[in-house]
């Protein structure tokens, strides 16, 4: 496994492999890797000749009062995990090489980025699409992998790829959960024991949504109301949003008929968590 910090050197090596007809699978991450990331890496390992992982805590996708500084970083452990999973190349750029002096080119997907997480985090997706487009441009992957936990991110990236005719296939992999069903996230590390217990209400409410739907409930308002009650029973829980939306357009669905996304963001104390489920 090779570790690259330099864009030019990584590009040169990938170019060499591509000229030999090798395929590249790419997993972009912000590090502090967990089973969720590793499930993407394992899938990439199965699909492609060469697996590239990027580790870069992207400052541009954090708001001014968000956790960029505190975001957990553990490069040594991340590299060991990558090696164990058969990664070929890890790209660990510095902030200056991703955002050189005078950087002023941002990419924004309109509409899809305005609701859900975008409503409270107005520049977040602009930061995500900008860095992902740049990473795609550097790595030239045939397939790139994203987790379903960040459902809106995956939808936005698919839109960007389609709109700009980027030559990459996007694969979205299922949510990986902890033993207590909490969706795996690097931010789970912020939760103390008590908050962790309260965080179980996110999945509990999504499960309730699925059960209500299975029993024949199609009214989104009623389902959301049940979910709200379950979450607000926890003393430190503050709901950012609970939505039932079309999984491509993110438009509200009032009466559920086809494939539908139930997504939520909840603060437990200072930690903001997201989770979702697809009703089919
Ligand atoms: O999902 C993430 O970890 C990040 O948003 C991503 C896609 C690596 C971009 O920084």
PDB file of C-alpha atoms and ligand atoms in Angstrom:
ATOM      1  CA  UNK A   1       0.000   0.000   0.000  1.00  0.00           C
ATOM      2  CA  UNK A   2       1.345   3.405  -0.960  1.00  0.00           C
ATOM      3  CA  UNK A   3       0.511   6.686   0.761  1.00  0.00           C
ATOM      4  CA  UNK A   4       0.465   9.835  -1.380  1.00  0.00           C
ATOM      5  CA  UNK A   5       0.343  13.425  -0.228  1.00  0.00           C
ATOM      6  CA  UNK A   6       1.178  14.899  -3.577  1.00  0.00           C
ATOM      7  CA  UNK A   7      -1.515  15.240  -6.285  1.00  0.00           C
ATOM      8  CA  UNK A   8       0.992  14.948  -9.134  1.00  0.00           C
ATOM      9  CA  UNK A   9       2.573  11.717  -7.920  1.00  0.00           C
ATOM     10  CA  UNK A  10      -0.779  10.044  -7.280  1.00  0.00           C
ATOM     11  CA  UNK A  11      -2.042  11.094 -10.707  1.00  0.00           C
ATOM     12  CA  UNK A  12       1.073   9.761 -12.373  1.00  0.00           C
ATOM     13  CA  UNK A  13       0.701   6.353 -10.709  1.00  0.00           C
ATOM     14  CA  UNK A  14      -3.035   6.109 -11.479  1.00  0.00           C
ATOM     15  CA  UNK A  15      -2.371   7.169 -15.093  1.00  0.00           C
ATOM     16  CA  UNK A  16       0.190   4.363 -15.393  1.00  0.00           C
ATOM     17  CA  UNK A  17      -2.356   1.781 -14.126  1.00  0.00           C
ATOM     18  CA  UNK A  18      -5.116   3.117 -16.359  1.00  0.00           C
ATOM     19  CA  UNK A  19      -2.913   2.869 -19.440  1.00  0.00           C
ATOM     20  CA  UNK A  20      -2.558  -0.824 -18.588  1.00  0.00           C
ATOM     21  CA  UNK A  21      -6.359  -1.092 -18.617  1.00  0.00           C
ATOM     22  CA  UNK A  22      -6.764  -1.375 -14.818  1.00  0.00           C
ATOM     23  CA  UNK A  23      -9.966  -0.174 -13.144  1.00  0.00           C
ATOM     24  CA  UNK A  24      -9.983   2.130 -10.125  1.00  0.00           C
ATOM     25  CA  UNK A  25     -12.439   1.962  -7.206  1.00  0.00           C
ATOM     26  CA  UNK A  26     -12.425   5.032  -4.968  1.00  0.00           C
ATOM     27  CA  UNK A  27     -13.614   5.592  -1.393  1.00  0.00           C
ATOM     28  CA  UNK A  28     -13.419   9.253  -0.325  1.00  0.00           C
ATOM     29  CA  UNK A  29     -13.378   9.666   3.470  1.00  0.00           C
ATOM     30  CA  UNK A  30     -12.561  12.139   6.204  1.00  0.00           C
ATOM     31  CA  UNK A  31     -10.726   9.411   8.108  1.00  0.00           C
ATOM     32  CA  UNK A  32     -11.367   8.027  11.612  1.00  0.00           C
ATOM     33  CA  UNK A  33     -12.424   4.941   9.713  1.00  0.00           C
ATOM     34  CA  UNK A  34     -15.070   2.558  11.023  1.00  0.00           C
ATOM     35  CA  UNK A  35     -16.895  -0.489   9.690  1.00  0.00           C
ATOM     36  CA  UNK A  36     -19.126   1.772   7.577  1.00  0.00           C
ATOM     37  CA  UNK A  37     -16.100   2.997   5.610  1.00  0.00           C
ATOM     38  CA  UNK A  38     -14.546  -0.451   5.527  1.00  0.00           C
ATOM     39  CA  UNK A  39     -17.686  -1.948   3.988  1.00  0.00           C
ATOM     40  CA  UNK A  40     -17.194   0.502   1.095  1.00  0.00           C
ATOM     41  CA  UNK A  41     -13.528  -0.430   0.824  1.00  0.00           C
ATOM     42  CA  UNK A  42     -14.324  -4.159   0.764  1.00  0.00           C
ATOM     43  CA  UNK A  43     -16.861  -3.610  -1.956  1.00  0.00           C
ATOM     44  CA  UNK A  44     -14.345  -1.567  -3.963  1.00  0.00           C
ATOM     45  CA  UNK A  45     -11.806  -4.367  -3.477  1.00  0.00           C
ATOM     46  CA  UNK A  46     -14.266  -6.827  -5.035  1.00  0.00           C
ATOM     47  CA  UNK A  47     -15.181  -4.551  -7.954  1.00  0.00           C
ATOM     48  CA  UNK A  48     -11.880  -3.003  -9.060  1.00  0.00           C
ATOM     49  CA  UNK A  49      -8.233  -3.773  -9.844  1.00  0.00           C
ATOM     50  CA  UNK A  50      -6.964  -0.859  -7.812  1.00  0.00           C
ATOM     51  CA  UNK A  51      -8.533   0.604  -4.641  1.00  0.00           C
ATOM     52  CA  UNK A  52      -7.841   4.200  -3.676  1.00  0.00           C
ATOM     53  CA  UNK A  53      -8.979   5.723  -0.359  1.00  0.00           C
ATOM     54  CA  UNK A  54      -8.677   9.431   0.372  1.00  0.00           C
ATOM     55  CA  UNK A  55      -8.399  10.761   3.901  1.00  0.00           C
ATOM     56  CA  UNK A  56      -9.015  14.476   4.117  1.00  0.00           C
ATOM     57  CA  UNK A  57     -10.974  16.428   6.724  1.00  0.00           C
ATOM     58  CA  UNK A  58     -12.398  18.964   4.331  1.00  0.00           C
ATOM     59  CA  UNK A  59     -12.557  22.384   6.037  1.00  0.00           C
ATOM     60  CA  UNK A  60     -14.875  23.808   3.384  1.00  0.00           C
ATOM     61  CA  UNK A  61     -17.803  21.554   4.291  1.00  0.00           C
ATOM     62  CA  UNK A  62     -17.841  22.673   7.950  1.00  0.00           C
ATOM     63  CA  UNK A  63     -19.745  25.761   9.053  1.00  0.00           C
ATOM     64  CA  UNK A  64     -18.023  28.406  11.206  1.00  0.00           C
ATOM     65  CA  UNK A  65     -19.509  27.028  14.440  1.00  0.00           C
ATOM     66  CA  UNK A  66     -19.115  23.378  13.547  1.00  0.00           C
ATOM     67  CA  UNK A  67     -16.658  20.727  14.662  1.00  0.00           C
ATOM     68  CA  UNK A  68     -13.841  21.028  12.104  1.00  0.00           C
ATOM     69  CA  UNK A  69     -11.185  21.421  14.820  1.00  0.00           C
ATOM     70  CA  UNK A  70     -12.568  18.671  17.049  1.00  0.00           C
ATOM     71  CA  UNK A  71     -13.329  16.250  14.216  1.00  0.00           C
ATOM     72  CA  UNK A  72     -11.559  13.007  15.243  1.00  0.00           C
ATOM     73  CA  UNK A  73      -8.331  12.206  13.404  1.00  0.00           C
ATOM     74  CA  UNK A  74      -6.349   8.990  13.715  1.00  0.00           C
ATOM     75  CA  UNK A  75      -4.206   8.629  10.611  1.00  0.00           C
ATOM     76  CA  UNK A  76      -1.933   5.849  11.835  1.00  0.00           C
ATOM     77  CA  UNK A  77      -4.851   3.603  12.719  1.00  0.00           C
ATOM     78  CA  UNK A  78      -6.659   4.514   9.487  1.00  0.00           C
ATOM     79  CA  UNK A  79      -3.632   3.511   7.419  1.00  0.00           C
ATOM     80  CA  UNK A  80      -3.374   0.184   9.260  1.00  0.00           C
ATOM     81  CA  UNK A  81      -7.073  -0.505   8.590  1.00  0.00           C
ATOM     82  CA  UNK A  82      -6.665   0.386   4.909  1.00  0.00           C
ATOM     83  CA  UNK A  83      -3.699  -1.940   4.621  1.00  0.00           C
ATOM     84  CA  UNK A  84      -5.623  -4.758   6.275  1.00  0.00           C
ATOM     85  CA  UNK A  85      -8.509  -4.291   3.819  1.00  0.00           C
ATOM     86  CA  UNK A  86      -6.232  -4.510   0.789  1.00  0.00           C
ATOM     87  CA  UNK A  87      -6.212  -0.833  -0.221  1.00  0.00           C
ATOM     88  CA  UNK A  88      -3.580  -0.065  -2.873  1.00  0.00           C
ATOM     89  CA  UNK A  89      -3.228   3.692  -2.484  1.00  0.00           C
ATOM     90  CA  UNK A  90      -4.186   6.168   0.206  1.00  0.00           C
ATOM     91  CA  UNK A  91      -4.339   9.825  -0.707  1.00  0.00           C
ATOM     92  CA  UNK A  92      -3.755  12.138   2.273  1.00  0.00           C
ATOM     93  CA  UNK A  93      -3.534  15.657   0.863  1.00  0.00           C
ATOM     94  CA  UNK A  94      -2.776  18.726   2.907  1.00  0.00           C
ATOM     95  CA  UNK A  95      -5.245  21.616   3.030  1.00  0.00           C
ATOM     96  CA  UNK A  96      -2.907  23.754   0.889  1.00  0.00           C
ATOM     97  CA  UNK A  97      -2.837  21.275  -1.977  1.00  0.00           C
ATOM     98  CA  UNK A  98      -6.628  20.922  -2.050  1.00  0.00           C
ATOM     99  CA  UNK A  99      -7.195  24.653  -1.491  1.00  0.00           C
ATOM    100  CA  UNK A 100      -4.174  26.516  -2.862  1.00  0.00           C
ATOM    101  CA  UNK A 101      -3.738  30.198  -2.135  1.00  0.00           C
ATOM    102  CA  UNK A 102      -6.450  32.159  -3.942  1.00  0.00           C
ATOM    103  CA  UNK A 103      -8.786  29.153  -4.314  1.00  0.00           C
ATOM    104  CA  UNK A 104     -12.103  30.475  -5.586  1.00  0.00           C
ATOM    105  CA  UNK A 105     -13.863  27.756  -7.588  1.00  0.00           C
ATOM    106  CA  UNK A 106     -16.830  26.118  -5.872  1.00  0.00           C
ATOM    107  CA  UNK A 107     -19.352  23.675  -7.198  1.00  0.00           C
ATOM    108  CA  UNK A 108     -22.954  23.860  -6.089  1.00  0.00           C
ATOM    109  CA  UNK A 109     -25.862  21.538  -6.790  1.00  0.00           C
ATOM    110  CA  UNK A 110     -28.961  23.706  -6.525  1.00  0.00           C
ATOM    111  CA  UNK A 111     -32.295  22.675  -5.057  1.00  0.00           C
ATOM    112  CA  UNK A 112     -31.357  19.293  -3.603  1.00  0.00           C
ATOM    113  CA  UNK A 113     -28.942  20.946  -1.199  1.00  0.00           C
ATOM    114  CA  UNK A 114     -31.391  23.458   0.240  1.00  0.00           C
ATOM    115  CA  UNK A 115     -33.566  21.249   2.470  1.00  0.00           C
ATOM    116  CA  UNK A 116     -32.843  18.577   5.099  1.00  0.00           C
ATOM    117  CA  UNK A 117     -29.221  19.001   6.270  1.00  0.00           C
ATOM    118  CA  UNK A 118     -28.730  21.914   3.882  1.00  0.00           C
ATOM    119  CA  UNK A 119     -31.305  24.031   5.733  1.00  0.00           C
ATOM    120  CA  UNK A 120     -29.217  24.157   8.936  1.00  0.00           C
ATOM    121  CA  UNK A 121     -25.836  23.718   7.222  1.00  0.00           C
ATOM    122  CA  UNK A 122     -26.135  26.160   4.286  1.00  0.00           C
ATOM    123  CA  UNK A 123     -22.656  25.751   2.757  1.00  0.00           C
ATOM    124  CA  UNK A 124     -22.082  22.150   3.698  1.00  0.00           C
ATOM    125  CA  UNK A 125     -22.985  20.499   0.394  1.00  0.00           C
ATOM    126  CA  UNK A 126     -21.164  23.139  -1.627  1.00  0.00           C
ATOM    127  CA  UNK A 127     -18.054  22.066   0.297  1.00  0.00           C
ATOM    128  CA  UNK A 128     -18.785  18.382  -0.248  1.00  0.00           C
ATOM    129  CA  UNK A 129     -19.385  18.631  -4.002  1.00  0.00           C
ATOM    130  CA  UNK A 130     -16.371  20.903  -4.476  1.00  0.00           C
ATOM    131  CA  UNK A 131     -13.992  18.508  -2.736  1.00  0.00           C
ATOM    132  CA  UNK A 132     -15.536  15.361  -4.248  1.00  0.00           C
ATOM    133  CA  UNK A 133     -15.342  16.822  -7.767  1.00  0.00           C
ATOM    134  CA  UNK A 134     -11.700  17.732  -7.177  1.00  0.00           C
ATOM    135  CA  UNK A 135     -10.948  14.267  -5.778  1.00  0.00           C
ATOM    136  CA  UNK A 136     -12.658  12.653  -8.783  1.00  0.00           C
ATOM    137  CA  UNK A 137     -10.538  14.840 -11.023  1.00  0.00           C
ATOM    138  CA  UNK A 138      -7.363  13.707  -9.270  1.00  0.00           C
ATOM    139  CA  UNK A 139      -8.182  10.001  -8.833  1.00  0.00           C
ATOM    140  CA  UNK A 140     -10.182   9.398 -12.071  1.00  0.00           C
ATOM    141  CA  UNK A 141     -12.133   6.532 -10.512  1.00  0.00           C
ATOM    142  CA  UNK A 142     -14.286   4.143 -12.520  1.00  0.00           C
ATOM    143  CA  UNK A 143     -16.508   3.616  -9.477  1.00  0.00           C
ATOM    144  CA  UNK A 144     -16.809   5.726  -6.317  1.00  0.00           C
ATOM    145  CA  UNK A 145     -18.479   4.500  -3.137  1.00  0.00           C
ATOM    146  CA  UNK A 146     -20.649   6.396  -0.655  1.00  0.00           C
ATOM    147  CA  UNK A 147     -22.680   5.299   2.365  1.00  0.00           C
ATOM    148  CA  UNK A 148     -26.474   5.396   2.495  1.00  0.00           C
ATOM    149  CA  UNK A 149     -26.225   6.931   5.986  1.00  0.00           C
ATOM    150  CA  UNK A 150     -25.463  10.262   4.301  1.00  0.00           C
ATOM    151  CA  UNK A 151     -28.488   9.817   2.045  1.00  0.00           C
ATOM    152  CA  UNK A 152     -28.709  13.447   0.957  1.00  0.00           C
ATOM    153  CA  UNK A 153     -24.980  13.570   0.197  1.00  0.00           C
ATOM    154  CA  UNK A 154     -25.289  10.479  -2.032  1.00  0.00           C
ATOM    155  CA  UNK A 155     -28.267  11.980  -3.882  1.00  0.00           C
ATOM    156  CA  UNK A 156     -26.466  15.294  -4.384  1.00  0.00           C
ATOM    157  CA  UNK A 157     -23.318  13.583  -5.660  1.00  0.00           C
ATOM    158  CA  UNK A 158     -25.307  11.436  -8.097  1.00  0.00           C
ATOM    159  CA  UNK A 159     -26.943  14.624  -9.395  1.00  0.00           C
ATOM    160  CA  UNK A 160     -23.569  16.335  -9.795  1.00  0.00           C
ATOM    161  CA  UNK A 161     -22.160  13.330 -11.684  1.00  0.00           C
ATOM    162  CA  UNK A 162     -25.172  13.230 -13.985  1.00  0.00           C
ATOM    163  CA  UNK A 163     -25.316  16.991 -14.576  1.00  0.00           C
ATOM    164  CA  UNK A 164     -21.614  17.293 -15.360  1.00  0.00           C
ATOM    165  CA  UNK A 165     -21.377  13.954 -17.220  1.00  0.00           C
ATOM    166  CA  UNK A 166     -18.511  12.913 -14.963  1.00  0.00           C
ATOM    167  CA  UNK A 167     -17.138   9.547 -16.114  1.00  0.00           C
ATOM    168  CA  UNK A 168     -17.637   7.749 -12.797  1.00  0.00           C
ATOM    169  CA  UNK A 169     -20.243   5.324 -11.509  1.00  0.00           C
ATOM    170  CA  UNK A 170     -21.592   6.024  -8.024  1.00  0.00           C
ATOM    171  CA  UNK A 171     -22.375   3.068  -5.780  1.00  0.00           C
ATOM    172  CA  UNK A 172     -24.294   3.685  -2.565  1.00  0.00           C
ATOM    173  CA  UNK A 173     -23.802   1.006   0.071  1.00  0.00           C
ATOM    174  CA  UNK A 174     -26.148   0.117   2.967  1.00  0.00           C
ATOM    175  CA  UNK A 175     -25.886   1.690   6.416  1.00  0.00           C
ATOM    176  CA  UNK A 176     -23.685  -0.263   8.816  1.00  0.00           C
ATOM    177  CA  UNK A 177     -24.947  -0.233  12.399  1.00  0.00           C
ATOM    178  CA  UNK A 178     -23.459  -0.679  15.858  1.00  0.00           C
ATOM    179  CA  UNK A 179     -24.734  -3.515  18.086  1.00  0.00           C
ATOM    180  CA  UNK A 180     -27.335  -1.140  19.538  1.00  0.00           C
ATOM    181  CA  UNK A 181     -28.452  -0.206  15.971  1.00  0.00           C
ATOM    182  CA  UNK A 182     -26.930   3.267  16.039  1.00  0.00           C
ATOM    183  CA  UNK A 183     -25.762   4.081  12.504  1.00  0.00           C
ATOM    184  CA  UNK A 184     -21.946   4.040  12.427  1.00  0.00           C
ATOM    185  CA  UNK A 185     -20.446   7.501  12.262  1.00  0.00           C
ATOM    186  CA  UNK A 186     -17.123   9.056  13.215  1.00  0.00           C
ATOM    187  CA  UNK A 187     -19.139  11.521  15.304  1.00  0.00           C
ATOM    188  CA  UNK A 188     -20.477   8.716  17.552  1.00  0.00           C
ATOM    189  CA  UNK A 189     -17.218   9.130  19.422  1.00  0.00           C
ATOM    190  CA  UNK A 190     -18.592  12.423  20.839  1.00  0.00           C
ATOM    191  CA  UNK A 191     -21.386  10.562  22.669  1.00  0.00           C
ATOM    192  CA  UNK A 192     -20.956   9.679  26.330  1.00  0.00           C
ATOM    193  CA  UNK A 193     -22.764   6.655  27.766  1.00  0.00           C
ATOM    194  CA  UNK A 194     -25.946   8.490  28.575  1.00  0.00           C
ATOM    195  CA  UNK A 195     -26.140  10.291  25.209  1.00  0.00           C
ATOM    196  CA  UNK A 196     -25.398   7.037  23.465  1.00  0.00           C
ATOM    197  CA  UNK A 197     -28.435   5.468  25.139  1.00  0.00           C
ATOM    198  CA  UNK A 198     -30.579   8.414  24.098  1.00  0.00           C
ATOM    199  CA  UNK A 199     -29.247   8.183  20.539  1.00  0.00           C
ATOM    200  CA  UNK A 200     -30.889   4.772  20.202  1.00  0.00           C
ATOM    201  CA  UNK A 201     -34.160   6.706  19.811  1.00  0.00           C
ATOM    202  CA  UNK A 202     -33.161   7.647  16.243  1.00  0.00           C
ATOM    203  CA  UNK A 203     -33.215   4.108  15.019  1.00  0.00           C
ATOM    204  CA  UNK A 204     -36.162   3.235  17.256  1.00  0.00           C
ATOM    205  CA  UNK A 205     -38.205   5.940  15.562  1.00  0.00           C
ATOM    206  CA  UNK A 206     -37.174   4.811  12.066  1.00  0.00           C
ATOM    207  CA  UNK A 207     -38.114   1.258  12.977  1.00  0.00           C
ATOM    208  CA  UNK A 208     -41.476   2.497  14.210  1.00  0.00           C
ATOM    209  CA  UNK A 209     -41.960   4.312  10.894  1.00  0.00           C
ATOM    210  CA  UNK A 210     -41.286   1.104   9.008  1.00  0.00           C
ATOM    211  CA  UNK A 211     -43.646  -0.881  11.211  1.00  0.00           C
ATOM    212  CA  UNK A 212     -46.454   1.665  10.872  1.00  0.00           C
ATOM    213  CA  UNK A 213     -45.977   1.634   7.105  1.00  0.00           C
ATOM    214  CA  UNK A 214     -46.037  -2.175   7.016  1.00  0.00           C
ATOM    215  CA  UNK A 215     -49.313  -2.126   8.946  1.00  0.00           C
ATOM    216  CA  UNK A 216     -50.796   0.047   6.218  1.00  0.00           C
ATOM    217  CA  UNK A 217     -50.213   3.613   7.438  1.00  0.00           C
ATOM    218  CA  UNK A 218     -49.514   5.826   4.397  1.00  0.00           C
ATOM    219  CA  UNK A 219     -49.996   9.242   5.967  1.00  0.00           C
ATOM    220  CA  UNK A 220     -46.556  10.825   6.409  1.00  0.00           C
ATOM    221  CA  UNK A 221     -47.846  13.291   9.017  1.00  0.00           C
ATOM    222  CA  UNK A 222     -49.004  10.480  11.295  1.00  0.00           C
ATOM    223  CA  UNK A 223     -45.763   8.566  10.891  1.00  0.00           C
ATOM    224  CA  UNK A 224     -43.663  11.663  11.596  1.00  0.00           C
ATOM    225  CA  UNK A 225     -45.752  12.454  14.664  1.00  0.00           C
ATOM    226  CA  UNK A 226     -45.080   8.986  16.118  1.00  0.00           C
ATOM    227  CA  UNK A 227     -41.363   9.384  15.371  1.00  0.00           C
ATOM    228  CA  UNK A 228     -41.246  12.808  17.039  1.00  0.00           C
ATOM    229  CA  UNK A 229     -42.825  11.429  20.202  1.00  0.00           C
ATOM    230  CA  UNK A 230     -40.317   8.610  20.446  1.00  0.00           C
ATOM    231  CA  UNK A 231     -37.352  10.943  19.995  1.00  0.00           C
ATOM    232  CA  UNK A 232     -38.597  13.733  22.239  1.00  0.00           C
ATOM    233  CA  UNK A 233     -39.050  11.214  25.071  1.00  0.00           C
ATOM    234  CA  UNK A 234     -35.265  11.498  25.451  1.00  0.00           C
ATOM    235  CA  UNK A 235     -34.287  14.396  27.710  1.00  0.00           C
ATOM    236  CA  UNK A 236     -31.450  15.831  25.594  1.00  0.00           C
ATOM    237  CA  UNK A 237     -32.915  15.195  22.151  1.00  0.00           C
ATOM    238  CA  UNK A 238     -33.639  18.122  19.872  1.00  0.00           C
ATOM    239  CA  UNK A 239     -35.059  17.399  16.441  1.00  0.00           C
ATOM    240  CA  UNK A 240     -33.439  19.216  13.551  1.00  0.00           C
ATOM    241  CA  UNK A 241     -35.713  17.551  10.986  1.00  0.00           C
ATOM    242  CA  UNK A 242     -37.740  14.445  10.291  1.00  0.00           C
ATOM    243  CA  UNK A 243     -38.851  14.145   6.672  1.00  0.00           C
ATOM    244  CA  UNK A 244     -40.551  11.645   4.417  1.00  0.00           C
ATOM    245  CA  UNK A 245     -39.428  12.431   0.895  1.00  0.00           C
ATOM    246  CA  UNK A 246     -38.916  11.136  -2.617  1.00  0.00           C
ATOM    247  CA  UNK A 247     -35.462   9.466  -2.636  1.00  0.00           C
ATOM    248  CA  UNK A 248     -34.381  11.218  -5.833  1.00  0.00           C
ATOM    249  CA  UNK A 249     -35.921  14.668  -5.706  1.00  0.00           C
ATOM    250  CA  UNK A 250     -36.092  15.010  -1.892  1.00  0.00           C
ATOM    251  CA  UNK A 251     -39.569  16.513  -2.334  1.00  0.00           C
ATOM    252  CA  UNK A 252     -42.007  15.927   0.547  1.00  0.00           C
ATOM    253  CA  UNK A 253     -44.282  12.922   0.179  1.00  0.00           C
ATOM    254  CA  UNK A 254     -47.661  13.345   1.877  1.00  0.00           C
ATOM    255  CA  UNK A 255     -49.131   9.923   1.088  1.00  0.00           C
ATOM    256  CA  UNK A 256     -46.566   7.158   0.741  1.00  0.00           C
ATOM    257  CA  UNK A 257     -46.920   5.038  -2.371  1.00  0.00           C
ATOM    258  CA  UNK A 258     -43.629   4.022  -4.031  1.00  0.00           C
ATOM    259  CA  UNK A 259     -40.068   3.982  -2.775  1.00  0.00           C
ATOM    260  CA  UNK A 260     -39.746   6.644  -0.078  1.00  0.00           C
ATOM    261  CA  UNK A 261     -36.949   7.978   2.110  1.00  0.00           C
ATOM    262  CA  UNK A 262     -37.554   8.626   5.806  1.00  0.00           C
ATOM    263  CA  UNK A 263     -34.656  10.733   7.053  1.00  0.00           C
ATOM    264  CA  UNK A 264     -33.875  12.576  10.250  1.00  0.00           C
ATOM    265  CA  UNK A 265     -31.287  14.702  11.977  1.00  0.00           C
ATOM    266  CA  UNK A 266     -31.341  14.953  15.739  1.00  0.00           C
ATOM    267  CA  UNK A 267     -29.111  16.643  18.258  1.00  0.00           C
ATOM    268  CA  UNK A 268     -28.359  14.699  21.407  1.00  0.00           C
ATOM    269  CA  UNK A 269     -26.788  17.400  23.533  1.00  0.00           C
ATOM    270  CA  UNK A 270     -24.117  18.909  21.296  1.00  0.00           C
ATOM    271  CA  UNK A 271     -23.849  15.974  18.898  1.00  0.00           C
ATOM    272  CA  UNK A 272     -25.802  16.094  15.675  1.00  0.00           C
ATOM    273  CA  UNK A 273     -26.689  12.662  14.318  1.00  0.00           C
ATOM    274  CA  UNK A 274     -28.378  11.628  11.090  1.00  0.00           C
ATOM    275  CA  UNK A 275     -30.018   8.385  10.059  1.00  0.00           C
ATOM    276  CA  UNK A 276     -32.579   7.163   7.541  1.00  0.00           C
ATOM    277  CA  UNK A 277     -34.507   4.244   6.197  1.00  0.00           C
ATOM    278  CA  UNK A 278     -36.029   3.496   2.792  1.00  0.00           C
ATOM    279  CA  UNK A 279     -39.649   2.361   2.680  1.00  0.00           C
ATOM    280  CA  UNK A 280     -40.227   0.239  -0.344  1.00  0.00           C
TER     281      UNK A 280
HETATM  282  O1  LIG B   1     -18.859  11.591   3.733  1.00  0.00           O
HETATM  283  C1  LIG B   1     -17.748  12.102   3.975  1.00  0.00           C
HETATM  284  O2  LIG B   1     -16.937  11.593   4.741  1.00  0.00           O
HETATM  285  C2  LIG B   1     -17.383  13.417   3.300  1.00  0.00           C
HETATM  286  O3  LIG B   1     -18.486  14.236   3.162  1.00  0.00           O
HETATM  287  C3  LIG B   1     -16.674  13.232   1.952  1.00  0.00           C
HETATM  288  C4  LIG B   1     -17.577  12.579   0.932  1.00  0.00           C
HETATM  289  C5  LIG B   1     -15.421  12.390   2.133  1.00  0.00           C
HETATM  290  C6  LIG B   1     -16.254  14.595   1.403  1.00  0.00           C
HETATM  291  O4  LIG B   1     -15.385  15.250   2.251  1.00  0.00           O
END
